[in-house]
mmCIF file of C-alpha atoms in Angstrom:
data_model
loop_
_atom_site.group_PDB
_atom_site.id
_atom_site.type_symbol
_atom_site.label_atom_id
_atom_site.label_comp_id
_atom_site.label_asym_id
_atom_site.label_seq_id
_atom_site.Cartn_x
_atom_site.Cartn_y
_atom_site.Cartn_z
ATOM 1 C CA UNK A 1296 125.969 -21.315 -48.113
ATOM 2 C CA UNK A 1297 126.253 -17.526 -48.063
ATOM 3 C CA UNK A 1298 128.010 -16.386 -45.080
ATOM 4 C CA UNK A 1299 127.217 -12.682 -45.622
ATOM 5 C CA UNK A 1300 123.788 -11.780 -46.819
ATOM 6 C CA UNK A 1301 123.159 -8.322 -48.287
ATOM 7 C CA UNK A 1302 119.989 -6.433 -49.170
ATOM 8 C CA UNK A 1303 118.502 -4.868 -51.085
ATOM 9 C CA UNK A 1304 119.908 -6.009 -54.453
ATOM 10 C CA UNK A 1305 119.226 -2.499 -55.965
ATOM 11 C CA UNK A 1306 118.184 0.817 -54.538
ATOM 12 C CA UNK A 1307 116.923 4.047 -56.041
ATOM 13 C CA UNK A 1308 117.124 7.168 -53.957
ATOM 14 C CA UNK A 1309 116.450 10.813 -54.691
ATOM 15 C CA UNK A 1310 119.218 13.327 -54.308
ATOM 16 C CA UNK A 1311 119.421 14.375 -50.646
ATOM 17 C CA UNK A 1312 117.810 11.235 -49.411
ATOM 18 C CA UNK A 1313 119.174 8.551 -47.106
ATOM 19 C CA UNK A 1314 120.444 5.278 -48.635
ATOM 20 C CA UNK A 1315 120.372 2.288 -46.351
ATOM 21 C CA UNK A 1316 121.990 -1.054 -47.137
ATOM 22 C CA UNK A 1317 121.761 -4.031 -44.779
ATOM 23 C CA UNK A 1318 123.940 -7.028 -44.209
ATOM 24 C CA UNK A 1319 123.836 -9.995 -41.941
ATOM 25 C CA UNK A 1320 126.472 -12.591 -41.175
ATOM 26 C CA UNK A 1321 126.683 -16.056 -39.917
ATOM 27 C CA UNK A 1322 130.162 -16.624 -38.452
ATOM 28 C CA UNK A 1323 130.655 -15.101 -34.976
ATOM 29 C CA UNK A 1324 134.462 -15.271 -35.414
ATOM 30 C CA UNK A 1325 134.218 -12.405 -37.958
ATOM 31 C CA UNK A 1326 135.816 -9.311 -36.314
ATOM 32 C CA UNK A 1327 136.231 -6.846 -39.143
ATOM 33 C CA UNK A 1328 133.471 -5.569 -41.348
ATOM 34 C CA UNK A 1329 134.371 -3.363 -44.235
ATOM 35 C CA UNK A 1330 132.161 -1.747 -46.941
ATOM 36 C CA UNK A 1331 133.606 -1.420 -50.470
ATOM 37 C CA UNK A 1332 132.398 0.944 -53.200
ATOM 38 C CA UNK A 1333 132.696 0.053 -56.874
ATOM 39 C CA UNK A 1334 132.195 2.296 -59.801
ATOM 40 C CA UNK A 1335 131.524 0.775 -63.295
ATOM 41 C CA UNK A 1336 134.727 -0.594 -64.885
ATOM 42 C CA UNK A 1337 136.681 -0.200 -61.666
ATOM 43 C CA UNK A 1338 137.824 -2.428 -58.862
ATOM 44 C CA UNK A 1339 136.229 -2.195 -55.433
ATOM 45 C CA UNK A 1340 137.737 0.453 -53.071
ATOM 46 C CA UNK A 1341 137.418 0.465 -49.249
ATOM 47 C CA UNK A 1342 134.837 3.014 -48.171
ATOM 48 C CA UNK A 1343 134.555 2.530 -44.451
ATOM 49 C CA UNK A 1344 134.965 -0.297 -41.910
ATOM 50 C CA UNK A 1345 133.983 -1.227 -38.427
ATOM 51 C CA UNK A 1346 135.109 -3.620 -35.697
ATOM 52 C CA UNK A 1347 132.577 -5.182 -33.304
ATOM 53 C CA UNK A 1348 133.707 -3.309 -30.215
ATOM 54 C CA UNK A 1349 131.817 -0.299 -31.390
ATOM 55 C CA UNK A 1350 128.176 0.076 -32.466
ATOM 56 C CA UNK A 1351 128.607 2.954 -34.910
ATOM 57 C CA UNK A 1352 131.270 4.480 -37.021
ATOM 58 C CA UNK A 1353 130.816 7.722 -39.028
ATOM 59 C CA UNK A 1354 132.979 9.199 -41.789
ATOM 60 C CA UNK A 1355 131.496 12.176 -43.395
ATOM 61 C CA UNK A 1356 128.183 11.302 -44.817
ATOM 62 C CA UNK A 1357 128.785 7.540 -44.467
ATOM 63 C CA UNK A 1358 127.882 5.658 -41.268
ATOM 64 C CA UNK A 1359 128.073 1.987 -40.299
ATOM 65 C CA UNK A 1360 125.708 0.742 -37.632
ATOM 66 C CA UNK A 1361 126.590 -2.516 -36.065
ATOM 67 C CA UNK A 1362 124.428 -4.866 -33.926
ATOM 68 C CA UNK A 1363 126.536 -7.716 -32.589
ATOM 69 C CA UNK A 1364 123.772 -9.617 -30.907
ATOM 70 C CA UNK A 1365 121.696 -9.704 -34.080
ATOM 71 C CA UNK A 1366 124.739 -10.291 -36.304
ATOM 72 C CA UNK A 1367 123.742 -7.412 -38.547
ATOM 73 C CA UNK A 1368 125.393 -4.268 -39.798
ATOM 74 C CA UNK A 1369 124.287 -1.572 -42.128
ATOM 75 C CA UNK A 1370 125.543 1.282 -44.247
ATOM 76 C CA UNK A 1371 123.739 4.626 -44.205
ATOM 77 C CA UNK A 1372 124.509 7.316 -46.776
ATOM 78 C CA UNK A 1373 123.202 10.649 -45.690
ATOM 79 C CA UNK A 1374 122.405 13.438 -48.171
ATOM 80 C CA UNK A 1375 122.913 10.986 -51.070
ATOM 81 C CA UNK A 1376 124.377 12.453 -54.119
ATOM 82 C CA UNK A 1377 124.424 11.337 -57.826
ATOM 83 C CA UNK A 1378 128.150 10.748 -57.423
ATOM 84 C CA UNK A 1379 127.339 8.120 -54.919
ATOM 85 C CA UNK A 1380 125.720 5.985 -57.574
ATOM 86 C CA UNK A 1381 127.834 2.760 -57.525
ATOM 87 C CA UNK A 1382 127.632 -0.837 -56.348
ATOM 88 C CA UNK A 1383 128.265 -1.321 -52.630
ATOM 89 C CA UNK A 1384 129.529 -4.569 -51.082
ATOM 90 C CA UNK A 1385 129.622 -5.404 -47.394
ATOM 91 C CA UNK A 1386 132.208 -7.860 -46.310
ATOM 92 C CA UNK A 1387 133.489 -9.692 -43.279
ATOM 93 C CA UNK A 1388 136.715 -11.296 -42.328
ATOM 94 C CA UNK A 1389 138.719 -12.652 -39.349
ATOM 95 C CA UNK A 1390 141.722 -10.526 -38.433
ATOM 96 C CA UNK A 1391 144.865 -12.447 -38.707
ATOM 97 C CA UNK A 1392 143.105 -14.970 -41.022
ATOM 98 C CA UNK A 1393 144.989 -13.818 -43.979
ATOM 99 C CA UNK A 1394 142.337 -11.101 -44.669
ATOM 100 C CA UNK A 1395 140.135 -13.515 -46.649
ATOM 101 C CA UNK A 1396 137.238 -11.267 -47.288
ATOM 102 C CA UNK A 1397 133.785 -12.788 -47.551
ATOM 103 C CA UNK A 1398 131.548 -10.450 -49.636
ATOM 104 C CA UNK A 1399 127.895 -9.974 -49.795
ATOM 105 C CA UNK A 1400 126.096 -10.049 -53.131
ATOM 106 C CA UNK A 1401 126.230 -6.288 -53.643
ATOM 107 C CA UNK A 1402 123.789 -3.420 -53.916
ATOM 108 C CA UNK A 1403 123.516 -1.253 -57.001
ATOM 109 C CA UNK A 1404 122.645 2.214 -55.784
ATOM 110 C CA UNK A 1405 121.236 4.912 -58.188
ATOM 111 C CA UNK A 1406 120.829 8.409 -56.846
ATOM 112 C CA UNK A 1407 118.574 10.467 -59.071
ATOM 113 C CA UNK A 1408 118.971 14.214 -59.348
ATOM 114 C CA UNK B 907 151.015 5.275 -57.839
ATOM 115 C CA UNK B 908 150.150 2.203 -59.897
ATOM 116 C CA UNK B 909 148.898 0.113 -56.963
ATOM 117 C CA UNK B 910 147.575 -3.155 -58.286
ATOM 118 C CA UNK B 911 147.964 -3.798 -62.069
ATOM 119 C CA UNK B 912 146.171 -6.563 -63.937
ATOM 120 C CA UNK B 913 146.715 -7.632 -67.452
ATOM 121 C CA UNK B 914 144.937 -8.090 -69.719
ATOM 122 C CA UNK B 915 141.826 -5.957 -69.309
ATOM 123 C CA UNK B 916 139.715 -7.936 -71.644
ATOM 124 C CA UNK B 917 139.988 -11.488 -73.072
ATOM 125 C CA UNK B 918 137.830 -13.797 -75.126
ATOM 126 C CA UNK B 919 138.711 -17.515 -75.080
ATOM 127 C CA UNK B 920 137.340 -20.581 -76.758
ATOM 128 C CA UNK B 921 136.279 -23.474 -74.570
ATOM 129 C CA UNK B 922 139.345 -25.562 -73.845
ATOM 130 C CA UNK B 923 141.887 -22.901 -74.379
ATOM 131 C CA UNK B 924 144.325 -21.870 -71.620
ATOM 132 C CA UNK B 925 145.493 -18.526 -70.422
ATOM 133 C CA UNK B 926 147.238 -16.757 -67.594
ATOM 134 C CA UNK B 927 145.983 -13.565 -65.958
ATOM 135 C CA UNK B 928 148.804 -11.418 -64.600
ATOM 136 C CA UNK B 929 148.840 -9.253 -61.484
ATOM 137 C CA UNK B 930 151.548 -7.092 -60.008
ATOM 138 C CA UNK B 931 151.480 -4.801 -56.911
ATOM 139 C CA UNK B 932 154.028 -2.075 -56.015
ATOM 140 C CA UNK B 933 152.965 -1.559 -52.423
ATOM 141 C CA UNK B 934 155.298 -4.086 -50.829
ATOM 142 C CA UNK B 935 152.185 -6.022 -49.583
ATOM 143 C CA UNK B 936 152.661 -9.456 -48.173
ATOM 144 C CA UNK B 937 149.281 -10.934 -49.230
ATOM 145 C CA UNK B 938 147.658 -11.230 -52.553
ATOM 146 C CA UNK B 939 144.350 -12.576 -53.761
ATOM 147 C CA UNK B 940 142.270 -13.568 -56.764
ATOM 148 C CA UNK B 941 138.564 -12.977 -56.797
ATOM 149 C CA UNK B 942 135.848 -13.533 -59.409
ATOM 150 C CA UNK B 943 132.901 -11.283 -59.619
ATOM 151 C CA UNK B 944 129.577 -12.560 -60.991
ATOM 152 C CA UNK B 945 126.157 -10.827 -61.048
ATOM 153 C CA UNK B 946 124.192 -11.343 -57.927
ATOM 154 C CA UNK B 947 126.992 -13.277 -56.174
ATOM 155 C CA UNK B 948 129.412 -10.521 -55.058
ATOM 156 C CA UNK B 949 133.123 -11.405 -55.140
ATOM 157 C CA UNK B 950 134.246 -14.923 -54.394
ATOM 158 C CA UNK B 951 137.811 -15.821 -53.437
ATOM 159 C CA UNK B 952 139.493 -18.218 -55.830
ATOM 160 C CA UNK B 953 143.056 -18.436 -54.352
ATOM 161 C CA UNK B 954 145.167 -16.414 -52.050
ATOM 162 C CA UNK B 955 148.805 -16.064 -51.094
ATOM 163 C CA UNK B 956 149.557 -15.055 -47.570
ATOM 164 C CA UNK B 957 153.113 -14.473 -48.301
ATOM 165 C CA UNK B 958 155.817 -15.092 -50.976
ATOM 166 C CA UNK B 959 156.160 -18.734 -51.497
ATOM 167 C CA UNK B 960 152.751 -19.821 -50.205
ATOM 168 C CA UNK B 961 149.389 -20.270 -51.887
ATOM 169 C CA UNK B 962 146.043 -21.673 -50.707
ATOM 170 C CA UNK B 963 142.604 -22.377 -51.957
ATOM 171 C CA UNK B 964 139.694 -20.007 -51.450
ATOM 172 C CA UNK B 965 135.935 -20.619 -51.895
ATOM 173 C CA UNK B 966 135.932 -21.500 -55.636
ATOM 174 C CA UNK B 967 139.334 -22.873 -56.673
ATOM 175 C CA UNK B 968 138.245 -25.644 -59.128
ATOM 176 C CA UNK B 969 139.564 -25.102 -62.618
ATOM 177 C CA UNK B 970 142.193 -22.613 -61.569
ATOM 178 C CA UNK B 971 145.877 -22.616 -60.543
ATOM 179 C CA UNK B 972 148.051 -19.858 -59.226
ATOM 180 C CA UNK B 973 151.675 -18.928 -58.933
ATOM 181 C CA UNK B 974 153.233 -16.429 -56.498
ATOM 182 C CA UNK B 975 156.259 -15.585 -58.630
ATOM 183 C CA UNK B 976 157.812 -13.180 -56.168
ATOM 184 C CA UNK B 977 156.457 -10.670 -53.618
ATOM 185 C CA UNK B 978 155.089 -8.422 -56.398
ATOM 186 C CA UNK B 979 153.438 -10.811 -58.755
ATOM 187 C CA UNK B 980 150.589 -13.287 -58.439
ATOM 188 C CA UNK B 981 149.224 -15.025 -61.526
ATOM 189 C CA UNK B 982 146.052 -16.956 -62.148
ATOM 190 C CA UNK B 983 145.949 -19.758 -64.767
ATOM 191 C CA UNK B 984 143.016 -21.325 -66.487
ATOM 192 C CA UNK B 985 144.265 -24.680 -67.972
ATOM 193 C CA UNK B 986 141.187 -25.496 -69.907
ATOM 194 C CA UNK B 987 138.647 -22.639 -70.011
ATOM 195 C CA UNK B 988 134.976 -23.420 -69.580
ATOM 196 C CA UNK B 989 131.896 -21.072 -70.236
ATOM 197 C CA UNK B 990 131.250 -21.253 -66.446
ATOM 198 C CA UNK B 991 134.567 -19.264 -66.032
ATOM 199 C CA UNK B 992 133.102 -16.278 -67.819
ATOM 200 C CA UNK B 993 133.448 -13.620 -65.216
ATOM 201 C CA UNK B 994 135.301 -10.473 -64.135
ATOM 202 C CA UNK B 995 138.529 -11.371 -62.304
ATOM 203 C CA UNK B 996 140.025 -9.136 -59.687
ATOM 204 C CA UNK B 997 143.444 -9.314 -58.102
ATOM 205 C CA UNK B 998 143.962 -7.657 -54.706
ATOM 206 C CA UNK B 999 146.692 -7.212 -52.171
ATOM 207 C CA UNK B 1000 146.941 -6.289 -48.460
ATOM 208 C CA UNK B 1001 149.572 -5.510 -45.910
ATOM 209 C CA UNK B 1002 148.276 -8.377 -43.640
ATOM 210 C CA UNK B 1003 148.696 -6.723 -40.304
ATOM 211 C CA UNK B 1004 146.403 -7.354 -37.330
ATOM 212 C CA UNK B 1005 144.819 -3.981 -37.270
ATOM 213 C CA UNK B 1006 145.318 -2.967 -40.901
ATOM 214 C CA UNK B 1007 143.344 -5.197 -43.164
ATOM 215 C CA UNK B 1008 142.451 -3.002 -46.088
ATOM 216 C CA UNK B 1009 142.559 -4.784 -49.418
ATOM 217 C CA UNK B 1010 143.552 -2.826 -52.608
ATOM 218 C CA UNK B 1011 142.002 -4.096 -55.852
ATOM 219 C CA UNK B 1012 143.108 -3.950 -59.425
ATOM 220 C CA UNK B 1013 140.755 -2.732 -62.217
ATOM 221 C CA UNK B 1014 139.829 -6.246 -63.223
ATOM 222 C CA UNK B 1015 139.983 -8.552 -66.255
ATOM 223 C CA UNK B 1016 136.774 -9.253 -68.114
ATOM 224 C CA UNK B 1017 136.893 -12.814 -69.429
ATOM 225 C CA UNK B 1018 134.477 -14.359 -71.787
ATOM 226 C CA UNK B 1019 134.677 -18.018 -72.627
ATOM 227 C CA UNK B 1020 132.708 -18.958 -75.737
#
């Protein structure tokens, strides 16, 4: 049973376009939703995260939108650049629950020049 | 700034062989984790250690054992490797504070079992 479902599996965007990745979760006890970025041959690294008391969080070109009632959250990358080409993972966890991250399956993003 | 260091980076094993994956962190983090990454499945938690001296099972613990040797080191052992354990293994650590839950990952160990 996949607790965090992520889509699409892969995404191709032109430079300057908007990349959108969606995730849905099952467990209403989750209260911390990070996005991790992974480049080939590297480990994942935290990109941006949100807690369910806000509906949106923005850091530079990266924005998380959160819909608590629908149990969905999404990552928007504005003005996508070739350097954004990577695999993106959404995740969820329960604060104080030993930070056991439950990951989505990942989205491979390719930004073409 | 080493962060989380994993050794080895690559390994090929024959079915039935054993090996230990090593992980060390220099950030004084309480919690450490082992994940495996497989295509189309994201990262799945194998074992975790909330603090020195404690370990617990994650989502996919079968076929693995772990040891939290001290606060810095957390090793993962495959006693009898199987082809299904071919994967990329990541170690991670975190501070484990209520409002600070960022996990830092190592660069991974690519394991192939033939």
